Short mmCIF file of C-alpha atoms in Angstrom, two decimals:
data_model
loop_
_atom_site.label_atom_id
_atom_site.label_comp_id
_atom_site.label_asym_id
_atom_site.label_seq_id
_atom_site.Cartn_x
_atom_site.Cartn_y
_atom_site.Cartn_z
CA MET A 354 115.59 256.88 32.90
CA SER A 355 112.42 255.13 31.80
CA LYS A 356 111.78 251.47 32.42
CA VAL A 357 112.25 248.86 29.69
CA GLY A 358 109.06 247.60 28.08
CA ILE A 359 108.56 243.93 27.28
CA ILE A 360 105.76 242.58 25.11
CA GLY A 361 105.47 238.81 25.51
CA ILE A 362 106.83 237.30 28.73
CA GLY A 363 107.58 233.75 27.65
CA LEU A 364 110.95 232.10 28.26
CA ILE A 365 113.03 235.02 26.93
CA GLY A 366 110.86 238.07 27.74
CA GLY A 367 109.96 236.52 31.09
CA SER A 368 113.59 235.90 31.95
CA ILE A 369 114.44 239.55 31.24
CA ALA A 370 111.56 240.57 33.52
CA LYS A 371 112.66 238.20 36.31
CA ALA A 372 116.25 239.44 36.03
CA LEU A 373 115.26 243.14 36.28
CA PRO A 374 111.89 243.06 38.08
CA SER A 375 111.88 246.70 39.19
CA GLU A 376 113.21 248.07 35.89
CA VAL A 377 110.63 246.71 33.44
CA VAL A 378 106.97 247.14 32.48
CA VAL A 379 105.46 244.11 30.79
CA TYR A 380 102.51 243.27 28.60
CA ASP A 381 101.33 239.85 27.45
CA ALA A 382 98.20 238.69 25.61
CA SER A 383 97.76 236.12 28.38
CA SER A 384 96.19 237.59 31.50
CA HIS A 385 97.42 234.49 33.36
CA ALA A 386 101.06 235.38 32.56
CA LEU A 387 100.44 239.04 33.46
CA GLN A 388 99.02 238.03 36.84
CA ALA A 389 102.01 235.81 37.49
CA ALA A 390 104.35 238.71 36.69
CA SER A 391 102.33 241.06 38.85
CA GLY A 392 102.55 238.53 41.66
CA LEU A 393 106.33 238.90 41.52
CA GLY A 394 106.01 242.68 41.88
CA ILE A 395 106.65 243.37 38.20
CA GLU A 396 104.79 246.39 36.76
CA THR A 397 102.31 245.50 34.03
CA ALA A 398 100.68 247.52 31.25
CA SER A 399 97.15 246.95 30.07
CA SER A 400 97.88 247.33 26.34
CA VAL A 401 100.60 247.65 23.73
CA ASP A 402 99.63 251.32 23.29
CA GLU A 403 100.06 252.09 26.96
CA LEU A 404 103.43 250.33 27.03
CA VAL A 405 104.77 252.08 23.92
CA ASN A 406 103.86 255.44 25.49
CA THR A 407 105.65 254.64 28.75
CA VAL A 408 109.11 253.43 27.74
CA ASP A 409 112.06 254.35 25.51
CA THR A 410 113.29 250.78 25.00
CA LEU A 411 110.99 247.95 24.02
CA VAL A 412 111.70 244.23 23.77
CA ILE A 413 109.23 242.27 21.66
CA GLY A 414 109.38 238.74 23.03
CA VAL A 415 106.54 237.18 21.06
CA PRO A 416 107.01 234.15 18.75
CA PHE A 417 107.47 234.37 14.96
CA GLU A 418 103.77 233.98 14.16
CA ALA A 419 102.76 236.93 16.32
CA PHE A 420 105.64 239.26 15.52
CA ASP A 421 104.34 241.03 12.40
CA SER A 422 101.02 241.98 13.93
CA VAL A 423 102.54 243.05 17.26
CA PHE A 424 105.18 245.12 15.44
CA ALA A 425 102.46 246.81 13.38
CA SER A 426 100.65 247.81 16.61
CA VAL A 427 103.92 249.07 18.05
CA GLN A 428 104.55 251.23 14.97
CA SER A 429 101.05 252.80 15.12
CA ALA A 430 101.41 253.52 18.81
CA ALA A 431 104.89 254.98 18.29
CA ALA A 432 103.51 257.46 15.75
CA ARG A 433 101.90 259.26 18.70
CA ARG A 434 105.18 259.53 20.63
CA GLU A 435 107.21 262.73 20.76
CA LYS A 436 110.60 261.03 20.64
CA PRO A 437 111.92 257.80 19.11
CA ILE A 438 111.62 254.42 20.77
CA LEU A 439 114.25 251.69 20.42
CA VAL A 440 112.64 248.36 19.60
CA THR A 441 114.29 244.94 19.51
CA ASN A 442 112.97 241.44 19.06
CA VAL A 443 114.58 238.29 20.39
CA LEU A 444 113.78 235.85 17.59
CA SER A 445 116.16 233.04 16.73
CA VAL A 446 116.26 233.97 13.04
CA MET A 447 117.06 237.50 11.83
CA ASN A 448 114.87 238.00 8.79
CA PRO A 449 114.23 241.50 7.31
CA VAL A 450 111.76 243.64 9.27
CA GLU A 451 110.08 246.54 7.50
CA VAL A 452 110.16 249.73 9.56
CA THR A 453 107.74 252.42 8.31
CA GLU A 454 107.46 254.63 11.40
CA PRO A 455 110.23 257.26 11.78
CA ASN A 456 109.80 257.20 15.56
CA VAL A 457 110.86 253.53 15.66
CA GLU A 458 114.50 252.54 15.68
CA PHE A 459 114.54 248.78 15.20
CA VAL A 460 117.57 246.59 15.97
CA ALA A 461 117.07 242.81 15.82
CA SER A 462 118.79 240.86 18.58
CA HIS A 463 119.08 237.23 19.65
CA PRO A 464 120.23 235.92 23.03
CA MET A 465 122.14 232.64 22.59
CA ALA A 466 120.52 231.08 25.63
CA GLY A 467 117.47 228.95 26.17
CA THR A 468 116.14 225.71 27.56
CA GLU A 469 113.78 223.07 26.21
CA PHE A 470 111.00 224.63 28.34
CA SER A 471 108.81 227.62 27.53
CA GLY A 472 106.45 230.15 29.11
CA PHE A 473 106.77 232.62 31.99
CA GLU A 474 106.99 229.83 34.55
CA ALA A 475 110.08 228.40 32.82
CA ALA A 476 111.71 231.87 32.69
CA LYS A 477 114.79 232.26 34.90
CA ALA A 478 116.50 235.41 36.17
CA ASP A 479 119.94 233.93 35.41
CA LEU A 480 119.14 232.60 31.92
CA PHE A 481 121.44 235.10 30.20
CA GLU A 482 124.37 235.01 32.65
CA GLY A 483 127.51 234.66 30.55
CA ALA A 484 125.59 234.10 27.30
CA THR A 485 126.40 235.76 24.01
CA TRP A 486 123.66 238.12 22.77
CA VAL A 487 123.77 238.96 19.10
CA LEU A 488 122.83 242.48 17.94
CA ALA A 489 122.15 242.97 14.22
CA LYS A 490 123.98 246.30 14.47
CA ALA A 491 125.85 248.31 17.09
CA ASN A 492 123.57 250.15 19.51
CA ASP A 493 124.73 251.44 22.90
CA GLN A 494 121.26 251.58 24.46
CA LEU A 495 120.58 247.93 23.63
CA ALA A 496 124.12 246.81 24.48
CA GLY A 497 123.67 248.42 27.90
CA LEU A 498 120.50 246.44 28.57
CA VAL A 499 122.17 243.21 27.42
CA ALA A 500 125.18 243.81 29.67
CA LYS A 501 122.89 244.51 32.63
CA LEU A 502 121.38 241.05 32.07
CA GLY A 503 124.83 239.48 32.45
CA ALA A 504 125.15 238.70 28.75
CA LYS A 505 127.82 239.70 26.26
CA PRO A 506 126.58 241.86 23.35
CA VAL A 507 128.19 240.93 20.02
CA VAL A 508 127.39 242.56 16.70
CA VAL A 509 126.93 240.01 13.89
CA ASP A 510 125.53 240.66 10.45
CA PRO A 511 122.02 239.11 10.20
CA SER A 512 122.85 236.83 7.26
CA LYS A 513 126.01 235.58 9.00
CA HIS A 514 123.95 235.11 12.18
CA ASN A 515 121.39 232.99 10.34
CA ALA A 516 124.10 230.84 8.74
CA ILE A 517 125.79 230.20 12.09
CA VAL A 518 122.64 229.39 14.07
CA SER A 519 121.47 227.01 11.35
CA GLN A 520 124.53 224.90 12.15
CA VAL A 521 124.99 225.34 15.91
CA SER A 522 121.36 225.58 17.01
CA HIS A 523 118.90 224.48 14.34
CA MET A 524 120.84 221.35 13.30
CA PRO A 525 120.96 220.02 16.90
CA HIS A 526 117.16 220.41 16.98
CA VAL A 527 116.70 218.63 13.65
CA LEU A 528 119.11 215.84 14.66
CA ALA A 529 117.45 215.40 18.05
CA ALA A 530 114.07 214.91 16.39
CA ALA A 531 115.52 212.78 13.58
CA GLN A 532 117.23 210.43 16.05
CA ILE A 533 113.92 209.91 17.86
CA LEU A 534 112.02 209.34 14.61
CA ALA A 535 114.68 206.91 13.34
CA LEU A 536 114.12 204.46 16.21
CA PRO A 537 112.43 201.38 14.71
CA ASP A 538 110.45 200.74 17.89
CA ASP A 539 110.10 201.65 21.56
CA SER A 540 112.30 198.77 22.77
CA PHE A 541 115.31 200.85 21.68
CA TYR A 542 114.75 203.20 24.62
CA SER A 543 115.46 200.32 27.03
CA LEU A 544 119.20 200.56 26.31
CA ALA A 545 119.43 204.32 25.88
CA ALA A 546 121.86 206.00 28.26
CA SER A 547 123.16 209.53 28.69
CA SER A 548 124.54 209.95 25.16
CA PHE A 549 121.07 209.44 23.65
CA ARG A 550 119.27 211.40 26.36
CA ASP A 551 121.56 214.43 25.96
CA SER A 552 121.72 214.39 22.18
CA THR A 553 117.91 214.33 21.97
CA ARG A 554 117.20 216.70 24.90
CA VAL A 555 116.07 219.60 22.72
CA ALA A 556 113.45 217.38 21.05
CA ALA A 557 111.46 218.22 24.19
CA THR A 558 111.14 221.85 23.03
CA ALA A 559 107.60 222.93 22.07
CA PRO A 560 107.22 221.76 18.43
CA GLU A 561 105.63 225.05 17.32
CA LEU A 562 108.72 226.94 18.52
CA THR A 563 111.18 224.55 16.87
CA GLY A 564 109.08 224.39 13.71
CA SER A 565 108.99 228.19 13.36
CA MET A 566 112.66 228.56 14.12
CA VAL A 567 113.78 225.98 11.59
CA GLY A 568 111.09 226.88 9.03
CA ASN A 569 111.98 230.60 9.17
CA ASN A 570 115.60 229.73 8.43
CA SER A 571 114.94 226.94 5.97
CA GLU A 572 117.43 228.00 3.33
CA GLU A 573 120.34 228.08 5.77
CA VAL A 574 119.19 224.89 7.50
CA LEU A 575 119.21 223.14 4.13
CA HIS A 576 122.81 224.31 3.61
CA ALA A 577 123.72 223.06 7.07
CA MET A 578 122.13 219.69 6.36
CA LYS A 579 124.11 219.44 3.15
CA ARG A 580 127.36 220.14 5.01
CA LEU A 581 126.46 217.55 7.64
CA SER A 582 125.51 215.02 5.03
CA GLY A 583 128.92 215.46 3.37
CA VAL A 584 130.59 214.56 6.66
CA LEU A 585 128.26 211.60 7.23
CA ASP A 586 129.26 210.35 3.77
CA GLU A 587 132.89 210.35 4.94
CA PHE A 588 131.87 208.19 7.91
CA ILE A 589 129.95 205.83 5.62
CA GLU A 590 132.95 205.53 3.33
CA VAL A 591 135.40 204.59 6.10
CA LEU A 592 132.88 202.24 7.73
CA GLU A 593 132.27 200.47 4.43
CA SER A 594 135.97 200.21 3.64
CA GLY A 595 136.75 198.94 7.16
CA ASP A 596 139.59 201.46 7.45
CA GLN A 597 139.77 201.58 11.23
CA ALA A 598 142.62 204.10 11.31
CA ALA A 599 140.68 206.53 9.09
CA LEU A 600 137.59 206.13 11.27
CA GLU A 601 139.55 206.88 14.43
CA GLN A 602 141.09 209.84 12.64
CA LEU A 603 137.64 211.37 12.05
CA PHE A 604 136.79 211.07 15.75
CA ALA A 605 140.23 212.40 16.69
CA ARG A 606 139.79 215.50 14.50
CA ALA A 607 136.38 216.19 16.02
CA ASN A 608 137.70 215.63 19.53
CA SER A 609 140.61 217.98 19.04
CA GLN A 610 138.54 220.72 17.37
CA ARG A 611 135.90 220.63 20.09
CA SER A 612 138.43 220.61 22.92
CA LYS A 613 139.70 224.04 21.83
CA HIS A 614 136.30 225.53 22.74
CA TYR A 615 134.98 223.59 25.74
CA MET B 19 132.63 183.47 48.64
CA SER B 20 135.61 184.52 46.59
CA LYS B 21 136.22 188.08 45.53
CA VAL B 22 135.43 189.29 42.01
CA GLY B 23 138.44 189.67 39.71
CA ILE B 24 138.79 192.65 37.40
CA ILE B 25 141.34 192.91 34.61
CA GLY B 26 141.58 196.47 33.33
CA ILE B 27 140.48 199.22 35.70
CA GLY B 28 139.56 202.00 33.29
CA LEU B 29 136.23 203.80 33.44
CA ILE B 30 134.10 200.63 33.69
CA GLY B 31 136.39 198.18 35.52
CA GLY B 32 137.57 200.99 37.79
CA SER B 33 134.01 202.00 38.63
CA ILE B 34 133.19 198.41 39.63
CA ALA B 35 136.28 198.42 41.85
CA LYS B 36 135.39 201.75 43.45
CA ALA B 37 131.81 200.58 44.06
CA LEU B 38 132.91 197.33 45.77
CA PRO B 39 136.42 198.12 47.04
CA SER B 40 136.59 195.30 49.59
CA GLU B 41 135.05 192.69 47.33
CA VAL B 42 137.35 192.81 44.31
CA VAL B 43 140.89 191.96 43.28
CA VAL B 44 142.19 193.94 40.34
CA TYR B 45 144.91 193.70 37.74
CA ASP B 46 145.92 196.27 35.15
CA ALA B 47 148.82 196.48 32.71
CA SER B 48 149.47 199.98 34.05
CA SER B 49 151.34 199.96 37.36
CA HIS B 50 150.22 203.56 37.81
CA ALA B 51 146.54 202.49 37.80
CA LEU B 52 147.32 199.56 40.13
CA GLN B 53 149.01 201.90 42.60
CA ALA B 54 146.03 204.24 42.50
CA ALA B 55 143.70 201.31 43.24
CA SER B 56 145.96 200.07 46.01
CA GLY B 57 145.94 203.57 47.48
CA LEU B 58 142.16 203.24 47.86
CA GLY B 59 142.61 199.97 49.77
CA ILE B 60 141.66 197.79 46.79
CA GLU B 61 143.43 194.42 46.63
CA THR B 62 145.66 194.02 43.56
CA ALA B 63 147.07 190.96 41.79
CA SER B 64 150.47 190.91 40.14
CA SER B 65 149.43 188.98 37.03
CA VAL B 66 146.48 187.64 35.04
CA ASP B 67 147.50 184.11 36.13
CA GLU B 68 147.42 184.98 39.82
CA LEU B 69 144.03 186.68 39.44
CA VAL B 70 142.43 183.80 37.51
CA ASN B 71 143.56 181.42 40.26
CA THR B 72 142.06 183.56 43.02
CA VAL B 73 138.51 184.28 41.90
CA ASP B 74 135.38 182.54 40.55
CA THR B 75 134.01 185.58 38.69
CA LEU B 76 136.15 187.66 36.39
CA VAL B 77 135.34 190.93 34.66
CA ILE B 78 137.55 191.76 31.69
CA GLY B 79 137.46 195.54 31.45
CA VAL B 80 140.07 196.06 28.73
CA PRO B 81 139.33 197.81 25.42
CA PHE B 82 138.54 196.00 22.15
CA GLU B 83 142.14 195.93 20.90
CA ALA B 84 143.41 194.18 24.02
CA PHE B 85 140.52 191.79 24.56
CA ASP B 86 141.59 188.82 22.39
CA SER B 87 145.04 188.56 23.86
CA VAL B 88 143.85 189.05 27.45
CA PHE B 89 141.11 186.45 26.95
CA ALA B 90 143.68 183.99 25.56
CA SER B 91 145.78 184.44 28.72
CA VAL B 92 142.69 183.98 30.87
CA GLN B 93 141.83 180.73 29.07
CA SER B 94 145.36 179.30 29.54
CA ALA B 95 145.37 180.24 33.21
CA ALA B 96 141.87 178.76 33.69
CA ALA B 97 143.11 175.39 32.34
CA ARG B 98 145.02 175.01 35.60
CA ARG B 99 141.92 175.65 37.76
CA GLU B 100 139.99 172.86 39.43
CA LYS B 101 136.58 174.42 38.91
CA PRO B 102 135.04 176.68 36.25
CA ILE B 103 135.40 180.45 36.28
CA LEU B 104 132.67 182.80 35.05
CA VAL B 105 134.12 185.43 32.74
CA THR B 106 132.40 188.51 31.35
CA ASN B 107 133.59 191.47 29.35
CA VAL B 108 132.05 194.92 29.33
CA LEU B 109 132.53 195.89 25.71
CA SER B 110 130.02 198.10 23.96
CA VAL B 111 129.61 195.68 21.05
CA MET B 112 128.79 191.99 21.54
CA ASN B 113 130.69 190.20 18.81
CA PRO B 114 131.27 186.40 18.92
CA VAL B 115 133.96 185.25 21.37
CA GLU B 116 135.55 181.84 20.84
CA VAL B 117 135.73 179.85 24.06
CA THR B 118 138.08 176.86 23.86
CA GLU B 119 138.70 176.18 27.56
CA PRO B 120 136.02 174.01 29.29
CA ASN B 121 136.81 175.66 32.63
CA VAL B 122 135.67 179.05 31.25
CA GLU B 123 132.03 180.02 31.17
CA PHE B 124 131.84 183.21 29.13
CA VAL B 125 128.84 185.58 29.19
CA ALA B 126 129.24 188.91 27.40
CA SER B 127 127.74 191.88 29.20
CA HIS B 128 127.47 195.62 28.65
CA PRO B 129 126.60 198.28 31.23
CA MET B 130 124.56 201.09 29.61
CA ALA B 131 126.43 203.77 31.51
CA GLY B 132 129.46 205.88 30.82
CA THR B 133 130.84 209.35 30.55
CA GLU B 134 133.01 211.12 28.00
CA PHE B 135 136.01 210.56 30.32
CA SER B 136 138.19 207.48 30.68
CA GLY B 137 140.74 205.83 32.96
CA PHE B 138 140.74 204.85 36.65
CA GLU B 139 140.69 208.47 37.77
CA ALA B 140 137.41 209.07 35.90
CA ALA B 141 135.85 205.92 37.40
CA LYS B 142 132.99 206.57 39.84
CA ALA B 143 131.47 204.29 42.50
CA ASP B 144 127.96 205.35 41.48
CA LEU B 145 128.42 205.06 37.70
CA PHE B 146 126.03 202.11 37.43
CA GLU B 147 123.31 203.29 39.87
CA GLY B 148 119.99 202.78 38.12
CA ALA B 149 121.60 201.85 34.77
CA THR B 150 120.53 198.94 32.59
CA TRP B 151 123.21 196.24 32.25
CA VAL B 152 122.77 193.91 29.31
CA LEU B 153 123.70 190.21 29.68
CA ALA B 154 124.04 188.15 26.48
CA LYS B 155 122.32 185.28 28.30
CA ALA B 156 120.74 184.64 31.68
CA ASN B 157 123.27 183.97 34.44
CA ASP B 158 122.47 184.29 38.16
CA GLN B 159 126.06 184.74 39.29
CA LEU B 160 126.57 187.67 36.92
CA ALA B 161 123.09 189.13 37.54
CA GLY B 162 123.90 189.10 41.27
CA LEU B 163 127.06 191.14 40.72
CA VAL B 164 125.23 193.60 38.47
CA ALA B 165 122.45 194.08 41.03
CA LYS B 166 125.03 194.67 43.77
CA LEU B 167 126.40 197.52 41.64
CA GLY B 168 122.95 199.16 41.65
CA ALA B 169 122.27 198.29 38.00
CA LYS B 170 119.40 196.38 36.43
CA PRO B 171 120.43 193.17 34.63
CA VAL B 172 118.51 192.62 31.37
CA VAL B 173 119.02 189.70 29.01
CA VAL B 174 119.19 190.80 25.36
CA ASP B 175 120.28 188.70 22.41
CA PRO B 176 123.72 189.94 21.21
CA SER B 177 122.58 190.73 17.67
CA LYS B 178 119.56 192.67 18.98
CA HIS B 179 121.89 194.43 21.46
CA ASN B 180 124.23 195.50 18.65
CA ALA B 181 121.34 196.80 16.56
CA ILE B 182 119.95 198.84 19.46
CA VAL B 183 123.25 200.37 20.59
CA SER B 184 124.13 201.32 17.02
CA GLN B 185 121.11 203.63 17.12
CA VAL B 186 120.99 204.86 20.74
CA SER B 187 124.71 205.04 21.51
CA HIS B 188 126.90 204.84 18.42
CA MET B 189 124.81 207.25 16.31
CA PRO B 190 124.98 210.01 18.96
CA HIS B 191 128.77 209.60 18.88
CA VAL B 192 128.90 209.78 15.08
CA LEU B 193 126.54 212.78 15.00
CA ALA B 194 128.48 214.59 17.71
CA ALA B 195 131.69 214.25 15.70
CA ALA B 196 129.95 215.00 12.40
CA GLN B 197 128.43 218.22 13.75
CA ILE B 198 131.87 219.40 14.86
CA LEU B 199 133.46 218.48 11.54
CA ALA B 200 130.64 220.17 9.59
CA LEU B 201 131.41 223.61 11.06
CA PRO B 202 132.88 225.72 8.25
CA ASP B 203 135.14 227.62 10.65
CA ASP B 204 135.85 228.36 14.30
CA SER B 205 133.70 231.51 14.36
CA PHE B 206 130.66 229.24 14.54
CA TYR B 207 131.52 228.38 18.14
CA SER B 208 130.98 232.02 19.13
CA LEU B 209 127.19 231.59 18.93
CA ALA B 210 127.01 227.99 20.17
CA ALA B 211 124.83 227.55 23.26
CA SER B 212 123.63 224.57 25.27
CA SER B 213 121.97 222.69 22.39
CA PHE B 214 125.27 222.44 20.51
CA ARG B 215 127.34 221.80 23.62
CA ASP B 216 125.09 218.94 24.76
CA SER B 217 124.60 217.36 21.38
CA THR B 218 128.38 217.25 20.83
CA ARG B 219 129.39 216.35 24.40
CA VAL B 220 130.37 212.77 23.59
CA ALA B 221 132.77 214.01 20.90
CA ALA B 222 135.06 214.56 23.90
CA THR B 223 135.35 210.78 24.39
CA ALA B 224 138.81 209.34 23.67
CA PRO B 225 138.84 208.81 19.86
CA GLU B 226 140.39 205.35 20.13
CA LEU B 227 137.46 204.21 22.28
CA THR B 228 134.81 205.71 20.02
CA GLY B 229 136.60 204.46 16.92
CA SER B 230 136.74 200.87 18.22
CA MET B 231 133.17 200.94 19.40
CA VAL B 232 131.78 202.21 16.11
CA GLY B 233 134.24 200.23 13.96
CA ASN B 234 133.44 196.96 15.74
CA ASN B 235 129.76 197.50 15.05
CA SER B 236 130.15 198.95 11.58
CA GLU B 237 127.44 196.90 9.88
CA GLU B 238 124.76 197.95 12.37
CA VAL B 239 126.00 201.55 12.46
CA LEU B 240 125.64 201.68 8.67
CA HIS B 241 122.05 200.47 9.03
CA ALA B 242 121.41 203.10 11.70
CA MET B 243 122.87 205.80 9.47
CA LYS B 244 120.60 204.68 6.65
CA ARG B 245 117.54 204.92 8.93
CA LEU B 246 118.61 208.37 10.09
CA SER B 247 119.28 209.51 6.57
CA GLY B 248 115.75 208.46 5.59
CA VAL B 249 114.36 210.74 8.30
CA LEU B 250 116.67 213.60 7.32
CA ASP B 251 115.35 213.26 3.78
CA GLU B 252 111.82 213.84 5.15
CA PHE B 253 113.06 217.04 6.81
CA ILE B 254 114.73 218.15 3.56
CA GLU B 255 111.53 217.50 1.64
CA VAL B 256 109.32 219.59 3.95
CA LEU B 257 111.93 222.36 4.17
CA GLU B 258 112.21 222.52 0.39
CA SER B 259 108.44 222.49 -0.08
CA GLY B 260 107.96 225.16 2.59
CA ASP B 261 105.21 223.07 4.18
CA GLN B 262 105.37 224.61 7.66
CA ALA B 263 102.58 222.42 9.08
CA ALA B 264 104.36 219.24 7.95
CA LEU B 265 107.64 220.47 9.46
CA GLU B 266 105.98 221.21 12.79
CA GLN B 267 104.35 217.78 12.59
CA LEU B 268 107.76 216.07 12.41
CA PHE B 269 108.92 217.93 15.52
CA ALA B 270 105.62 217.18 17.25
CA ARG B 271 105.92 213.44 16.57
CA ALA B 272 109.47 213.39 17.93
CA ASN B 273 108.47 215.43 20.97
CA SER B 274 105.56 213.14 21.79
CA GLN B 275 107.53 209.92 21.29
CA ARG B 276 110.40 211.11 23.46
CA SER B 277 108.15 212.40 26.22
CA LYS B 278 106.87 208.86 26.83
CA HIS B 279 110.35 207.84 27.97
CA TYR B 280 111.90 210.85 29.72
#
């Protein structure tokens, strides 16, 4: 069985490489990252072409901005292959990807795991342990790789995926940033304790990553913000009316719903 | 030097008791909690009256609903003392407290520490280590106790305190609950990872505590929600316009502001 190719060894691609160091071949535009991988005994390729010719499964781990051009190079290289190559990306939004090369079987996927850090140095071998990993469609080859990483492959339709992540991932990022930006001045940090620290933790994520993620899913994020705003209006109404029982009821409903899942 | 009295040994009062087990005398309406404290070698009193007659510093650790009636009992008992008693509460909102008994010196205070759990069992000896502890006015006796608990006493005007906590503590609680209540259905939890878990953690707090906290500071919380909603409108505007650079700029500003403090 051939090794798994990885293009882009940031937090996600790098974590796959660290989890399966002897079963992957990696390529990254940064020679610094490639050296770091090589230093851990991970096999490296010197170009996208070389990588596409070496493996039967390829993970594209580059950010949104780089994806189209990297995928175009992958398709040209794959044209010279004798058999198909399975390609996945690991982007946090599943937007349509145009496949023009018959030798490429593309299945979008998205591991529901991450941290507020980025880059190969932040990558961790156990990042995916126990995490859900969404596949845009069923694929045994990809599901096998996901399972080997300790994650649970789950097939979810891309549009449903985008709607869900807008609410459970992109909204927390927007609200973390919004809470920071809503502080009238720096003195407010003096009384901030764990509730503020934790609910703004993901504001430490690299802004270009968060911006792409949210911007590439803007329609769904706008829906999510509308849903949230409807709930905030309920809070405003009970706070303005002074109905303490109704206020407590809102918190009680949230508490009981959450406790079924955590 | 007399011991410190504590009425109400929930998360806060209980944590003070566990931190200074040989230096406190405690009373609680729950005999179960009193037995648990006694089991740890902590001295207990059999009534508010007995406690007020034994100590020169008293921490009232009961929730909002119980505070007025407990404070009334403390004032009656203090009338029979020969010298003044310093009384503080540890409520998360500093609303006016009417002191009618000359023997009572009252200074509101609020430790900026907590967890989503409550009760004596959840209390931890190190809960206050390194935390800020707000005093409504300067008081050496109280500052000494706070320092002994490993916390940093800081004098903040009560109205300023209420404005700050509305934004850095009460908003995270409202947003945690609102994010839960905004989920269209339970399937959304299937893709929730650490960003959602952390940003909704405090929704696990007992609803009666959160409800009282937010309800007792409703005016400031409404201001905080208005400030937040202004920022969310900026996000909506850039998302609707598709201005990716402006979106990234919002995340970058939040990232840079937060990184100065964490």
